[in-house]
Structure formats: C-alpha cells, structure tokens
Amino acid sequence: MSFVFSPSPTVSIPVLGSPARYPVHRIYCVGRNYEEHAKEMGFTGREPPFFFLKPADAIVVVEAGHTGSMPYPSQTKNLHHEIELVVAIGKGGKNIQAADALNHIYGYAVGLDMTRRDLQNDMKKQGRPWCIGKAFDHSAPIGPITPAAQAGDVMNAEIYVQVNGQDRQRSNVSKLIWNVAETIEHLSAAWELQPGDLIYTGTPEGVAAVVSGDTLVGSVAGLGELRIRVA
Ligand code: MN
C-alpha cells in the first residue's frame, strides 16, 4: 500500500521489564472522580461517571529515571496539573462487567491530565466541548507502564504530585468515586475498548497552576515517579 504522505508514527510507551513497547490506541479520561476534587470544582461529588478523550499523540512519554519536558501551551494563563492513575487496557471488549474488568488490564502508569483551566471554564460556561481545554498537544504526560502483576496494590495506593518540591495533591486511589473496575464497566458500555486504550481515571483535590520553569514530580505508589519540567 502507498500513502499520499507518510503516516504518523505509532505512539508508544515503554513497559518496565520488557524490551517491547505498549502501542497507544485512544486516551479516555474520567471527569470529577474523587469527591474532594468534585467539590473544589463546584459539584457535589455524586453523579454518574462521564468521559472525555485526548488524542493519542497528546502523549508525552517520560522514560524511567528521566525528567521529561512539555512546552507551556498556547492561549492559556492557567495551566493546571491533574495527577492520575492511568489504566492500560490489554484486552478489548464491550459491555465488560466490573467483576471481569481486571482481566482486561495490561498494566498501570502515572499520568498527568494537563488542563488549560481558563479555556475549559469558558467552554463549560457556554455549554461547549472541553477539547480546547483538555485535548491540546502535549497534554498527556505519562511514565512507563508497569504490568499489572508487578504493580502491587494499585487500588489502595497513595497518589501525589509535588511542584518544585512542594506538595500540591496527595490522596489515595481508594478514594475514587467510581473505582477502576466500575469505570471500565461504564466506559465499555459506551465504547468498545481496544488493546492500547489508556484510561486516565481522574484526579484528587489540589489542582492548581504551573508556570514555565516548574518541575512536577508525581507518583502512584508501586508505579514509580513521573518527573517533568514545563519549558
Ligand atoms: Mn483529569
């Protein structure tokens, strides 16, 4: 087959302990999935899960032990960090039941759902899509994927992000409103999941702005650290 121009390269993420990489298909994100974060955004914390997407090439891969870099994006004066547990799907399916959901998971990673909060808020006010606030270039930094068998007790893991060495967000994955299995059940009722799909599962309270020159260090216990500088 020939193409009228070269196709985009496959976005992929390193896998700890493996020479093979994880090819990314789609990036799904869960909105307002920790109660204290929902409250800080002006909501009650009690609502069905809802989803948005980022393009696969919004990924910024940060290799283990490295400090990644993302450019400060255009058109915003309020770039927020959202530290999140990321689920990497290994086996696709639709209408996956929560009881069977963990069998569809390849592994886990630490991710940042970077957000142009001012633009997102403008869109919310007008009832317009969040894409410009959420799905911009370089908006999805992520560390290596840890295969599920080596990831420890991710569902009860501490999650945090520090900016320039100061705590910004610190919570526990056990505080998810919709846990990972329930999230997969809801998501796969709306889309057929595919191997390579990533799910950013939501962020705890403490979202705030970063500026050029800031260094973010985020972690989910058992999955290592994600370290990235805003250029
Ligand atoms: Mn988020």
XYZ file of C-alpha atoms and ligand atoms in Angstrom:
232
model
C 0.000 0.000 0.000
C 1.183 3.517 -0.633
C 0.118 6.733 1.070
C -0.078 10.265 -0.275
C 2.267 11.223 2.594
C 3.982 9.311 5.398
C 1.507 8.151 8.059
C 2.029 9.394 11.619
C 4.218 7.111 13.718
C 2.511 4.873 16.304
C 2.563 6.480 19.736
C 4.031 4.009 22.241
C 5.058 3.826 25.883
C 7.898 1.823 27.433
C 6.975 -1.171 29.602
C 9.031 -1.820 32.721
C 10.998 -5.055 32.449
C 10.274 -5.527 28.752
C 12.028 -4.530 25.538
C 8.610 -4.277 23.844
C 6.587 -1.077 23.991
C 2.854 -0.532 24.555
C 1.202 0.940 21.425
C -1.426 3.574 22.253
C -4.850 3.450 20.585
C -7.044 6.019 22.413
C -6.906 8.065 25.605
C -10.098 8.116 27.658
C -10.349 10.348 30.729
C -12.812 10.282 33.616
C -14.119 13.627 34.879
C -14.531 14.532 38.587
C -13.854 11.053 40.011
C -12.654 11.992 43.506
C -15.214 13.610 45.825
C -12.932 16.349 47.187
C -11.870 17.320 43.661
C -15.512 17.404 42.504
C -16.252 19.752 45.406
C -13.339 22.068 44.611
C -14.739 22.298 41.063
C -18.152 23.287 42.458
C -20.005 19.967 42.318
C -21.413 17.584 44.940
C -19.312 14.543 44.110
C -22.368 12.384 43.433
C -23.028 11.870 39.723
C -22.658 9.082 37.160
C -19.185 8.818 35.608
C -18.565 10.891 32.484
C -15.771 10.785 29.968
C -13.762 12.865 27.553
C -10.905 11.951 25.210
C -7.486 13.209 24.307
C -5.764 12.341 21.026
C -3.167 9.557 21.320
C -0.439 11.911 20.111
C -1.056 14.221 23.095
C 1.124 11.732 24.999
C 4.465 12.971 26.313
C 6.475 9.873 27.172
C 8.824 10.212 30.131
C 11.252 7.298 30.327
C 12.052 5.779 33.738
C 14.611 7.842 35.622
C 14.395 10.768 33.197
C 12.964 14.260 33.515
C 10.589 14.920 30.656
C 9.704 18.269 29.162
C 6.447 19.784 27.959
C 6.061 23.213 26.398
C 3.833 25.756 28.128
C 0.802 25.625 25.824
C -0.633 28.486 23.798
C -3.744 30.542 24.625
C -3.801 29.874 28.400
C -2.802 31.758 31.518
C -3.938 28.964 33.848
C -2.280 25.602 33.081
C -3.330 23.094 35.772
C -1.810 19.776 36.838
C -4.061 16.769 37.469
C -2.147 13.733 38.738
C -3.883 10.481 37.803
C -3.623 6.713 37.892
C -3.648 5.528 34.268
C -5.044 2.118 33.342
C -3.617 0.463 30.212
C -6.070 -1.901 28.526
C -4.597 -5.158 27.181
C -7.741 -6.974 26.099
C -10.601 -5.125 24.466
C -14.319 -5.624 24.734
C -17.728 -4.025 25.066
C -20.177 -4.313 27.943
C -17.403 -5.568 30.206
C -18.748 -6.295 33.684
C -16.935 -4.841 36.674
C -16.363 -8.354 38.048
C -14.413 -9.231 34.883
C -12.786 -5.847 34.287
C -9.385 -6.535 35.830
C -8.836 -9.324 33.252
C -8.807 -6.612 30.571
C -5.988 -4.592 32.159
C -2.432 -4.898 30.850
C -0.874 -2.565 33.387
C -0.796 0.820 35.072
C 1.111 4.081 34.807
C 1.375 7.502 36.395
C -0.085 10.259 34.219
C -0.806 13.967 34.228
C -4.046 15.255 32.703
C -2.724 18.750 31.979
C -5.562 21.224 31.601
C -5.922 24.750 30.201
C -8.352 25.545 33.017
C -9.281 29.019 31.826
C -10.256 27.705 28.396
C -12.070 24.700 29.891
C -14.056 27.009 32.194
C -15.006 29.269 29.250
C -16.291 26.218 27.348
C -18.204 24.927 30.391
C -19.954 28.284 30.812
C -21.038 28.239 27.181
C -22.006 24.556 27.178
C -19.356 23.850 24.561
C -16.949 20.876 24.248
C -13.900 20.781 26.526
C -11.469 19.822 23.746
C -9.534 23.082 23.701
C -9.069 22.901 27.478
C -8.189 19.218 27.695
C -7.105 17.715 24.371
C -4.268 20.027 23.338
C -0.798 18.993 22.157
C 1.457 17.602 24.931
C -1.478 17.487 27.382
C -0.925 13.883 28.495
C 2.494 13.263 30.086
C 2.900 9.636 31.185
C 5.577 7.422 32.730
C 6.398 3.810 31.864
C 3.728 1.121 32.137
C 4.099 -1.368 34.970
C 2.493 -4.724 34.080
C -0.437 -5.471 36.406
C 1.244 -8.486 38.010
C 4.159 -6.301 39.164
C 2.141 -3.248 40.185
C 1.256 -4.134 43.780
C -1.971 -2.940 45.381
C -2.709 -0.090 42.972
C -6.318 0.235 44.127
C -5.132 1.312 47.595
C -2.040 3.246 46.555
C -1.054 6.730 47.644
C -1.119 9.246 44.779
C 0.597 12.628 44.849
C 2.198 15.392 42.858
C 4.733 17.938 44.013
C 5.679 21.137 42.199
C 9.207 22.378 42.835
C 9.368 20.051 45.847
C 6.140 21.288 47.463
C 3.065 19.070 47.894
C 0.143 20.054 45.650
C -2.049 16.939 45.508
C -1.907 13.954 47.871
C -4.615 11.330 48.254
C -5.249 7.617 47.799
C -6.608 5.700 44.800
C -9.096 4.029 47.187
C -10.963 7.372 47.242
C -12.043 7.085 43.592
C -15.832 7.612 43.377
C -16.030 5.086 40.520
C -13.252 2.541 41.003
C -11.225 1.120 38.129
C -13.492 -1.897 37.559
C -16.674 0.207 37.640
C -15.084 2.753 35.314
C -14.283 0.020 32.772
C -17.870 -1.261 33.013
C -19.316 2.199 32.298
C -16.765 3.080 29.607
C -17.148 -0.199 27.715
C -20.922 0.260 27.640
C -20.390 3.432 25.610
C -17.331 2.487 23.500
C -15.823 -0.846 22.506
C -12.482 -0.862 24.276
C -9.410 -1.918 22.320
C -5.958 -3.105 23.351
C -3.881 0.066 23.594
C -6.608 2.176 25.156
C -5.477 4.242 28.137
C -7.861 5.406 30.845
C -6.902 8.441 32.924
C -9.018 7.633 35.975
C -9.450 11.106 37.491
C -7.599 13.393 39.859
C -7.844 14.094 43.590
C -8.197 17.552 45.110
C -5.497 20.199 44.991
C -5.379 21.017 41.268
C -3.517 24.285 40.700
C -1.486 26.234 38.186
C 2.062 25.671 36.996
C 4.252 28.105 35.079
C 7.271 27.858 32.802
C 10.280 26.531 34.691
C 8.265 24.482 37.210
C 9.209 20.846 37.780
C 6.422 18.383 38.594
C 7.082 15.069 40.321
C 4.080 12.769 40.529
C 3.648 9.226 41.709
C 1.271 6.405 42.431
C 2.807 4.054 44.989
C 4.192 0.971 43.265
C 4.384 2.608 39.826
C 7.434 4.823 40.240
C 7.743 8.550 39.668
C 6.813 10.774 36.748
C 9.097 13.789 36.565
C 8.541 16.570 34.030
C 9.518 20.204 33.573
C 7.345 22.868 31.983
C 9.545 24.533 29.376
Mn -8.494 14.689 34.904
